[in-house]
């Protein structure tokens, strides 16, 4: 049996028996090191021509993105970053300048969050592989998990989805710039920047601590690195609940969409990018609706309540205004490593 | 300029400007997280056919060795392990059984030290790459550094060097089993086991804490993953001191040598393996001589005082009994990644 026969999820399932069961299932691992502190650790491996490519990604951007993905995992757990380590496997003919530019991009992102590179490893390999481990700390009462969403919780997104995917499309197919004729240069650059320089939403944490009483912190969630639909589905599966997402309920209570995408794509394409695009690195958070309204207001910038948690174990997309039939979302649309399809 | 033009040390030097200077230079990075606790983090990347090979290493052994190397880095800093993360990059046609056997070997080693796998990442890649990050904790007063060795400190090794290199030789060249005709099967298996299942010397830490008063812990050192000579040279360079190593001074005050190697190799070959073999994952520790004698006695099992730290900035190998001329050891014999030589 090969890895491709069972896919990433199948292999993960087989390997879970080697890990303590209580620490599986979130964006990072949590280790309680004392009464007031949990250590959160997360790790990502990026392989040249699988996770980044010279066509769409400069070394600086590859560095920024790899760091941003890890810091986003920390944000998704509620943790403040302490540092990262970088393991770098390189062919011997790699240009030194490429490596320095990669580190330049990493540190540009890290500096925004006062996070140091604290160690690493350099080894020889036939293919460039970047392995980053980030670690942070969080008060045990402020940990954010996937498995604690409650019925009637409001579902909040911290910003727009689909922009990163659209930016990638512009980078992959420069000829589309002719097609998207209603996009001005600023729109295009904003979409491309969303792909090249995603911002981990660590800024949301102090707002959460501020609005949620320390003694009864009731926020669940994860980041949307694999897409908005994936995040909602993963949270619902882990929490054994369902959700209704609203396409057009109220101005501030629906899935927010990029204005640039509205100028460029059909409604069906926009929905596709928004739900399944991935790599926007926003947070998807579930919390009581009165807190959710305060949260959305304080975050601003396209943060929105997109729906609510239900007891029915499905994730349903509802369009109350256009009276389209409800759609049931499924994980099979999400990104899976190893599968050849 | 390519990576091969400047080698691992050259590239490391260029990348140091991206890291805080105070945390460079030890086996792991140290982060002070509160008054009573430092977090120690270390990371290693292993690439198929560079760091392990199916000829000499079963998947279980690759797993064991990769974990042992990281736990040894923690031991070298004086830190007790908290957990590891595993980033695994795999070709899609990798056998699932191979991955399970790798994890089996990792957990066999980890279980000896009550250390969990707390997270990881699985990605697709053309080449198997194992990236492990280990983290541990140590009281700030008990941290072991390379740069703090003092003149007149005794230099202790926690066990024999050269056995791992000899075991590798037996695995690479099974025909040598005919040549090493004085080696019985138990000798051969012991040498092979030294290569396949090295033991990180975490057992030495409680002994150190026991013999060294908490308030004035004066131990410097590192592990000998890149060889005994490399460890002494690195410590001396970092501490701006020199050392005299004794080949034959007293029974308990000389570099210990494997009895099996004495049956098999010439004295020159034994010295070569012992000084430069590498991957024995013992500790090389510098501390006041009266404490060193107690330490060696308590560790037993071939632990020995091998020499002392001097003010003269060279590492000299002395043979008082055979009256051979002093040898000056240099780093250039040590293992360097990326260099084509």
XYZ file of C-alpha atoms in Angstrom:
682
model
C 0.000 0.000 0.000
C 1.394 3.341 -1.046
C 0.906 6.744 0.547
C -1.040 7.852 -2.557
C -3.528 4.986 -1.999
C -4.714 6.384 1.340
C -3.933 10.122 1.014
C -2.897 12.569 3.694
C -5.910 12.002 5.958
C -5.523 8.215 5.712
C -1.837 8.381 6.582
C -2.487 10.818 9.443
C -5.027 8.385 10.857
C -2.452 5.568 10.788
C 0.169 7.725 12.499
C -2.122 8.990 15.258
C -1.445 5.919 17.355
C 2.116 7.202 17.818
C 0.921 10.503 19.323
C -0.887 11.223 22.592
C -4.570 11.416 21.590
C -5.322 14.544 23.608
C -3.028 16.751 21.544
C -4.208 15.833 18.068
C -6.612 17.849 16.012
C -5.710 21.520 16.319
C -3.482 23.795 14.244
C -0.704 23.258 16.748
C 0.167 21.044 19.677
C -0.440 22.254 23.206
C 1.834 21.321 26.081
C 0.992 22.511 29.548
C 4.281 23.565 31.126
C 2.930 25.267 34.208
C -0.282 26.500 35.779
C -0.281 29.777 33.887
C 1.231 28.765 30.621
C 0.738 26.445 27.691
C 3.416 26.014 25.081
C 1.999 25.806 21.535
C 4.090 24.258 18.782
C 3.338 24.012 15.092
C 5.397 22.826 12.155
C 5.203 23.163 8.373
C 7.278 21.698 5.577
C 7.442 23.440 2.203
C 8.902 21.769 -0.865
C 10.087 23.571 -3.988
C 7.645 23.200 -6.896
C 5.045 21.681 -4.561
C 4.372 24.536 -2.112
C 6.108 27.396 -3.865
C 7.444 27.992 -7.328
C 9.803 30.491 -8.859
C 7.086 31.467 -11.338
C 4.781 32.924 -8.692
C 7.019 33.337 -5.677
C 10.217 35.305 -5.187
C 12.542 33.947 -2.478
C 11.455 36.846 -0.231
C 7.799 35.920 -0.724
C 8.505 32.210 -0.119
C 10.148 33.250 3.167
C 7.293 35.562 4.169
C 4.601 33.017 3.306
C 6.279 30.132 5.121
C 6.592 32.221 8.292
C 3.078 33.674 7.958
C 1.563 30.180 7.689
C 3.191 29.139 10.957
C 2.353 32.329 12.837
C -1.215 31.927 11.590
C -1.322 28.469 13.189
C -0.242 30.046 16.482
C -2.903 32.773 16.135
C -5.458 30.030 15.468
C -4.631 28.529 18.874
C -4.705 31.891 20.627
C -0.937 31.835 21.193
C 1.585 34.677 21.096
C 4.759 33.744 19.204
C 8.058 33.136 21.034
C 10.270 32.137 18.117
C 10.765 29.898 15.110
C 13.374 27.429 13.931
C 14.249 26.975 10.268
C 15.471 23.695 8.817
C 16.745 24.202 5.298
C 17.632 21.426 2.869
C 19.431 22.752 -0.219
C 21.058 21.479 -3.393
C 24.757 22.431 -3.370
C 24.277 24.568 -6.484
C 21.670 26.809 -4.803
C 22.629 30.465 -5.118
C 23.703 31.950 -1.780
C 21.751 35.064 -2.748
C 18.552 32.989 -3.004
C 19.013 31.759 0.569
C 19.722 35.270 1.871
C 16.627 36.627 0.113
C 14.545 33.801 1.618
C 15.748 34.760 5.105
C 15.149 38.427 4.279
C 11.475 37.648 3.573
C 11.171 35.533 6.707
C 12.575 38.243 8.941
C 10.416 40.959 7.309
C 7.338 39.008 8.389
C 8.788 38.023 11.774
C 9.763 41.589 12.666
C 6.128 42.697 12.421
C 5.412 40.290 15.271
C 8.664 40.720 17.249
C 9.512 37.080 16.724
C 13.127 35.847 16.364
C 14.596 32.988 14.351
C 16.164 31.089 17.233
C 17.822 28.181 15.519
C 17.942 25.897 12.568
C 19.713 23.323 10.512
C 21.341 23.457 7.084
C 21.699 20.251 5.097
C 22.363 19.083 1.571
C 19.464 17.720 -0.497
C 18.531 17.298 -4.157
C 15.514 19.583 -3.617
C 14.946 22.806 -1.695
C 12.858 22.006 1.392
C 11.977 24.582 4.043
C 10.885 23.238 7.380
C 9.647 25.748 9.936
C 8.632 25.123 13.514
C 7.014 27.975 15.397
C 6.343 28.015 19.100
C 4.320 30.343 21.204
C 2.652 30.621 24.563
C -0.908 31.022 25.726
C -2.635 31.139 29.085
C -4.439 27.783 29.526
C -7.788 29.630 29.822
C -7.271 31.388 26.493
C -6.449 28.405 24.274
C -8.529 28.248 21.096
C -9.547 24.750 20.032
C -11.509 23.345 17.117
C -13.557 20.904 19.129
C -15.371 23.322 21.456
C -17.848 25.106 19.131
C -21.323 25.247 20.677
C -24.799 25.260 19.169
C -25.979 28.847 18.485
C -22.427 30.227 18.498
C -21.992 32.890 15.845
C -19.311 32.141 13.228
C -16.943 35.036 12.600
C -14.388 35.506 9.828
C -11.687 38.085 10.454
C -11.543 39.208 6.810
C -12.145 38.449 3.139
C -11.560 35.047 1.574
C -10.661 34.247 -2.015
C -8.244 37.125 -2.593
C -5.134 34.949 -2.209
C -6.463 32.422 -4.736
C -7.311 35.221 -7.185
C -3.826 36.707 -6.745
C -2.287 33.325 -7.508
C -4.392 33.111 -10.683
C -3.123 36.522 -11.804
C 0.473 35.393 -11.169
C 0.039 32.046 -12.930
C -1.751 33.480 -15.972
C -0.568 37.021 -16.676
C -2.705 36.913 -19.836
C -5.799 37.031 -17.590
C -4.884 40.624 -16.850
C -6.308 41.339 -20.304
C -9.462 39.417 -19.438
C -10.040 41.028 -16.061
C -10.358 44.333 -17.863
C -12.418 45.924 -15.117
C -9.630 45.388 -12.609
C -7.445 48.416 -12.244
C -3.757 48.043 -11.410
C -4.384 48.715 -7.699
C -6.975 45.889 -7.560
C -4.549 43.497 -9.234
C -1.689 44.437 -6.942
C -3.899 44.060 -3.871
C -4.937 40.548 -4.932
C -1.354 39.571 -5.752
C -0.194 40.961 -2.405
C -2.879 38.919 -0.637
C -1.216 35.845 -2.129
C 2.419 36.873 -1.682
C 2.278 38.564 1.709
C -0.588 37.124 3.767
C -0.848 38.538 7.283
C -1.296 36.151 10.196
C -4.125 37.519 12.341
C -2.195 37.755 15.601
C -3.705 41.248 15.905
C -7.078 39.639 16.686
C -5.868 38.001 19.920
C -5.692 41.109 22.161
C -9.191 42.045 20.934
C -10.456 38.587 21.925
C -8.846 38.841 25.374
C -10.338 42.292 25.746
C -13.939 41.365 24.939
C -14.014 37.914 26.519
C -13.844 37.626 30.315
C -10.667 35.788 31.284
C -12.461 33.290 33.492
C -14.905 32.147 30.818
C -13.177 32.423 27.471
C -15.520 30.655 25.074
C -13.904 31.029 21.668
C -13.425 28.078 19.312
C -11.869 28.121 15.891
C -8.948 27.638 13.530
C -7.296 29.471 10.670
C -8.504 29.271 7.070
C -5.222 28.177 5.493
C -6.994 25.382 3.585
C -10.008 27.517 2.702
C -13.071 28.949 4.425
C -15.287 25.923 3.763
C -12.591 23.589 5.064
C -12.247 25.594 8.289
C -15.990 25.571 9.030
C -16.238 21.881 8.181
C -13.219 20.969 10.329
C -14.576 22.911 13.306
C -18.020 21.301 12.929
C -16.589 17.806 12.595
C -14.334 18.276 15.644
C -17.189 19.793 17.693
C -19.817 17.332 16.481
C -22.119 20.136 15.335
C -23.272 21.681 12.055
C -23.522 25.200 10.678
C -25.580 27.478 8.500
C -23.581 29.983 6.474
C -25.380 32.993 5.038
C -24.653 34.313 1.562
C -26.901 37.398 1.672
C -28.669 37.774 4.992
C -27.687 41.240 6.181
C -24.910 43.591 5.157
C -22.805 42.710 8.217
C -24.076 39.159 8.534
C -22.946 37.337 5.428
C -19.763 35.991 3.864
C -17.685 39.045 2.894
C -16.426 39.162 -0.682
C -13.589 41.088 -2.304
C -14.824 44.131 -4.276
C -12.090 43.462 -6.831
C -13.420 39.948 -7.418
C -16.895 41.368 -8.102
C -15.440 43.409 -10.961
C -13.704 40.405 -12.452
C -15.454 37.105 -11.867
C -18.943 35.615 -12.162
C -20.902 35.111 -8.906
C -20.300 31.350 -9.170
C -16.546 31.849 -9.573
C -16.455 34.315 -6.685
C -18.224 31.804 -4.451
C -15.788 29.095 -5.524
C -12.740 31.258 -4.709
C -14.243 32.501 -1.446
C -15.188 29.074 -0.107
C -12.380 26.925 -1.464
C -9.548 29.277 -2.496
C -7.373 28.778 0.567
C -4.259 30.488 1.929
C -5.998 33.658 3.091
C -4.803 32.869 6.633
C -7.788 34.547 8.259
C -9.311 33.172 11.460
C -12.693 31.438 11.626
C -13.997 31.831 15.182
C -17.107 30.577 16.951
C -18.405 32.442 20.005
C -21.651 33.650 21.606
C -23.403 36.082 19.273
C -23.318 39.160 21.520
C -19.519 38.777 21.864
C -19.271 38.088 18.134
C -20.937 41.395 17.281
C -18.484 43.299 19.490
C -15.579 41.350 17.990
C -16.584 42.102 14.391
C -17.014 45.770 15.220
C -13.617 46.011 16.925
C -11.754 44.150 14.163
C -13.424 46.136 11.361
C -11.902 45.755 7.878
C -14.355 43.203 6.465
C -14.611 41.059 9.565
C -18.117 39.599 9.592
C -20.519 37.153 11.147
C -21.077 34.581 8.400
C -23.528 32.252 10.078
C -24.116 30.171 13.155
C -23.470 26.774 14.650
C -26.417 24.341 14.566
C -27.221 20.960 16.024
C -27.807 19.450 12.600
C -24.486 17.790 11.626
C -24.167 19.449 8.216
C -22.684 22.674 6.947
C -25.325 24.387 4.849
C -24.872 27.401 2.602
C -28.075 29.497 2.539
C -29.056 32.292 0.192
C -32.141 33.914 1.702
C -32.377 36.789 -0.738
C -32.001 34.983 -4.059
C -34.000 32.015 -2.765
C -31.484 29.507 -4.161
C -31.764 25.995 -2.698
C -29.539 25.266 0.313
C -26.150 23.777 -0.554
C -24.452 21.181 1.657
C -20.679 21.731 1.835
C -18.310 18.756 2.036
C -14.652 18.241 2.912
C -13.948 16.400 -0.329
C -13.621 19.743 -2.121
C -10.813 20.790 0.210
C -7.105 20.491 -0.476
C -5.531 17.129 0.299
C -1.864 16.351 -0.053
C -0.744 13.084 -1.712
C -3.974 12.482 -3.620
C -3.192 12.404 -7.301
C -6.561 13.805 -8.335
C 28.106 32.350 -5.695
C 26.760 28.912 -4.905
C 26.228 27.267 -1.539
C 28.981 24.764 -2.398
C 31.451 27.657 -2.878
C 31.223 28.730 0.761
C 30.152 25.498 2.520
C 27.938 25.078 5.569
C 30.031 27.269 7.887
C 30.215 30.043 5.285
C 26.465 30.001 4.706
C 25.770 29.901 8.452
C 27.939 32.984 8.872
C 25.930 34.832 6.221
C 22.620 33.844 7.822
C 23.630 34.819 11.362
C 22.642 38.424 10.766
C 19.022 37.253 10.631
C 19.197 35.708 14.118
C 19.674 37.335 17.542
C 23.401 37.011 18.214
C 23.019 35.887 21.820
C 21.321 32.627 20.902
C 23.750 31.362 18.277
C 26.473 28.840 18.888
C 25.063 26.041 21.017
C 23.440 22.724 20.139
C 20.053 24.326 20.610
C 18.492 27.739 21.058
C 17.662 28.989 24.530
C 14.675 31.212 25.242
C 14.093 32.471 28.719
C 10.355 32.214 29.340
C 10.306 32.903 33.053
C 12.594 33.266 36.049
C 12.819 29.525 36.666
C 12.679 28.172 33.186
C 14.477 28.287 29.860
C 12.961 26.719 26.788
C 15.533 24.897 24.633
C 14.760 24.187 20.990
C 16.780 22.227 18.478
C 16.033 21.112 14.947
C 17.494 18.591 12.516
C 16.724 17.791 8.904
C 17.540 14.347 7.496
C 17.463 13.610 3.779
C 17.230 10.154 2.220
C 20.565 8.980 0.775
C 22.342 11.924 2.433
C 21.758 11.252 6.136
C 20.406 7.739 6.027
C 20.310 4.986 3.457
C 18.336 1.817 3.041
C 21.600 -0.129 2.799
C 22.626 0.618 6.387
C 19.441 1.845 8.024
C 16.049 0.215 8.444
C 13.122 2.644 8.731
C 12.975 1.862 12.479
C 16.660 2.736 12.843
C 16.268 5.933 10.791
C 13.468 6.912 13.171
C 15.454 6.043 16.279
C 18.591 7.851 15.083
C 16.760 11.015 14.045
C 15.097 11.263 17.459
C 18.288 10.341 19.331
C 20.234 13.110 17.555
C 17.712 15.722 18.680
C 17.425 14.453 22.253
C 21.223 14.441 22.377
C 21.206 18.145 21.463
C 18.843 18.769 24.391
C 21.091 16.742 26.721
C 24.045 18.804 25.487
C 22.269 21.951 26.715
C 21.308 20.367 30.033
C 17.620 20.306 29.078
C 14.954 17.702 29.844
C 12.788 16.911 26.802
C 9.158 18.098 26.589
C 8.260 16.832 23.127
C 9.141 16.707 19.451
C 7.437 17.608 16.189
C 7.953 15.628 13.002
C 7.755 17.179 9.539
C 7.720 14.471 6.909
C 8.100 15.076 3.170
C 7.325 11.936 1.158
C 7.089 10.798 -2.468
C 3.525 9.617 -3.166
C 4.795 6.114 -3.932
C 6.342 5.692 -0.461
C 5.112 2.529 1.212
C 2.762 3.244 4.117
C 4.533 0.450 5.989
C 7.832 2.335 5.662
C 6.315 5.407 7.319
C 4.765 3.347 10.115
C 8.084 1.605 10.771
C 9.847 5.000 10.862
C 7.386 6.214 13.513
C 7.786 2.910 15.355
C 11.536 3.534 15.661
C 10.982 7.139 16.730
C 8.552 6.193 19.475
C 10.783 3.342 20.705
C 13.516 5.898 21.379
C 11.109 8.549 22.691
C 9.438 6.165 25.138
C 12.758 5.586 26.905
C 12.718 9.285 27.744
C 8.956 9.779 28.283
C 8.812 12.207 25.396
C 5.738 12.510 23.129
C 5.427 13.352 19.434
C 3.204 16.414 19.798
C 2.666 17.455 16.224
C 3.868 17.435 12.690
C 3.243 17.969 9.041
C 2.910 15.579 6.111
C 3.672 16.836 2.627
C 4.441 15.537 -0.823
C 8.019 15.719 -2.117
C 10.220 13.934 -4.662
C 12.552 12.851 -1.839
C 12.018 11.555 1.692
C 12.975 14.311 4.133
C 12.541 14.010 7.896
C 12.562 17.228 9.845
C 12.510 16.968 13.624
C 12.281 19.757 16.155
C 12.762 18.865 19.806
C 12.086 21.174 22.703
C 12.939 20.852 26.336
C 13.276 22.873 29.485
C 16.108 23.674 31.817
C 16.531 25.843 34.891
C 18.462 28.962 33.810
C 21.233 28.107 36.309
C 21.694 24.640 34.813
C 22.093 25.534 31.147
C 25.151 23.977 29.509
C 26.915 26.211 26.970
C 29.922 25.779 24.735
C 31.453 29.158 25.415
C 32.014 28.882 29.178
C 34.892 26.375 29.480
C 37.554 27.617 31.895
C 41.311 27.118 32.048
C 42.185 24.031 34.147
C 38.702 22.522 33.736
C 38.904 18.757 33.309
C 37.417 17.453 30.036
C 35.069 14.494 30.516
C 33.625 12.146 27.925
C 30.565 10.169 28.978
C 31.556 7.057 27.023
C 33.488 5.494 24.166
C 33.921 7.144 20.775
C 34.438 5.478 17.409
C 32.038 2.579 17.879
C 29.310 4.147 15.730
C 31.750 4.760 12.877
C 33.032 1.170 13.148
C 29.463 -0.148 13.129
C 28.734 1.848 9.974
C 31.813 0.343 8.346
C 30.596 -3.175 9.150
C 27.179 -2.320 7.651
C 28.622 -0.713 4.523
C 31.153 -3.460 3.856
C 29.856 -6.802 5.087
C 32.954 -8.404 3.515
C 35.021 -6.737 6.264
C 33.487 -9.233 8.648
C 35.916 -11.697 7.119
C 38.792 -9.274 7.692
C 37.919 -8.428 11.288
C 38.424 -12.079 12.097
C 39.173 -11.427 15.748
C 35.780 -9.827 16.224
C 33.246 -12.262 17.551
C 29.579 -11.905 16.639
C 28.781 -10.091 19.911
C 31.496 -7.482 19.209
C 30.141 -6.905 15.714
C 26.573 -6.592 16.916
C 27.594 -4.167 19.652
C 29.369 -1.936 17.131
C 26.442 -2.097 14.691
C 24.033 -1.298 17.518
C 26.168 1.707 18.481
C 25.525 3.010 14.980
C 21.871 2.046 14.631
C 20.600 2.798 18.132
C 22.725 5.528 19.720
C 21.565 6.592 23.182
C 21.255 10.296 23.961
C 22.952 10.876 27.326
C 19.989 12.422 29.117
C 20.845 10.031 31.981
C 23.905 12.191 32.748
C 21.862 15.302 33.639
C 20.528 14.186 37.045
C 24.067 13.127 37.973
C 25.340 16.598 37.043
C 22.609 18.274 39.093
C 23.431 15.979 41.971
C 27.169 16.651 42.127
C 27.132 20.335 41.192
C 25.695 22.835 43.676
C 22.631 24.477 42.134
C 23.834 27.992 42.813
C 27.172 27.576 41.060
C 26.708 25.105 38.231
C 29.951 25.313 36.280
C 29.593 22.786 33.494
C 30.346 23.614 29.852
C 30.105 21.327 26.890
C 28.274 19.912 23.902
C 27.507 16.546 22.377
C 29.898 14.674 20.115
C 27.553 14.157 17.168
C 30.222 15.405 14.740
C 33.060 13.566 16.459
C 35.109 13.839 19.635
C 37.800 16.087 18.102
C 35.127 18.399 16.672
C 33.427 18.741 20.062
C 36.638 19.655 21.902
C 37.633 22.073 19.146
C 34.204 23.740 19.069
C 34.165 24.169 22.840
C 37.700 25.618 22.809
C 36.940 27.993 19.957
C 33.724 29.210 21.601
C 35.443 29.611 24.994
C 38.635 31.102 23.557
C 40.813 28.484 25.246
C 42.832 25.426 24.268
C 43.092 21.858 25.506
C 45.477 18.993 26.056
C 44.007 15.544 25.422
C 45.801 12.525 26.863
C 46.163 9.303 24.928
C 47.828 7.228 27.645
C 48.275 9.131 30.905
C 46.503 7.029 33.505
C 43.986 4.218 33.229
C 41.069 6.510 34.111
C 42.589 9.645 32.621
C 42.848 9.059 28.895
C 40.606 8.792 25.862
C 38.627 5.556 26.286
C 38.692 3.144 23.362
C 36.385 0.295 22.378
C 37.846 -3.127 23.243
C 36.282 -4.497 20.062
C 38.169 -1.928 17.978
C 41.448 -3.038 19.583
C 40.838 -6.572 18.263
C 40.139 -5.325 14.757
C 41.982 -2.155 13.786
C 45.512 -0.753 13.909
C 46.248 1.856 16.628
C 46.256 4.598 13.960
C 42.841 3.496 12.647
C 41.438 3.289 16.165
C 42.618 6.834 16.859
C 41.071 8.022 13.596
C 37.697 6.449 14.410
C 37.792 7.641 18.009
C 38.638 11.267 17.224
C 36.774 11.783 13.954
C 34.226 8.962 13.648
C 31.207 10.947 14.770
C 27.623 10.069 15.685
C 28.402 8.497 19.042
C 26.169 11.133 20.670
C 28.157 11.156 23.892
C 28.622 14.352 25.894
C 31.934 16.229 26.145
C 31.845 18.235 29.374
C 34.266 20.666 30.968
C 34.164 21.198 34.731
C 36.464 21.626 37.751
C 38.595 18.513 38.170
C 37.343 17.460 41.616
C 33.756 17.496 40.298
C 34.909 15.743 37.116
C 36.331 12.828 39.104
C 33.046 12.368 40.970
C 31.126 12.651 37.710
C 33.206 9.997 35.944
C 32.866 7.671 38.913
C 29.084 8.094 39.072
C 28.549 7.669 35.315
C 30.841 4.622 35.105
C 30.665 2.619 31.855
C 33.752 4.053 30.159
C 33.186 7.655 31.166
C 36.635 9.231 31.536
C 38.631 12.383 32.020
C 40.415 12.813 28.691
C 42.410 15.931 29.359
C 42.155 19.516 30.488
C 41.457 23.021 29.263
C 44.536 25.232 28.782
C 45.180 28.894 28.055
C 47.136 28.079 24.899
C 44.609 28.364 22.026
C 45.285 24.957 20.488
C 43.940 21.468 21.015
C 46.902 19.175 21.493
C 46.894 15.395 21.555
C 49.609 14.111 23.914
C 50.982 10.605 24.280
C 53.090 10.627 27.440
C 53.814 6.904 27.548
C 54.852 6.280 23.964
C 56.629 9.646 23.790
C 55.142 10.431 20.376
C 55.345 14.114 19.388
C 52.312 16.254 20.287
C 49.649 16.480 17.570
C 47.622 19.645 16.962
C 43.996 18.865 16.108
C 42.109 21.051 13.607
C 38.463 21.538 12.638
C 39.206 20.940 8.962
C 39.087 17.178 9.576
C 35.528 17.465 10.903
C 32.361 16.827 8.945
C 31.047 19.734 6.877
C 27.843 19.663 4.865
C 27.785 21.086 1.305
C 31.526 20.827 0.699
C 32.117 18.565 -2.237
C 35.398 17.187 -0.905
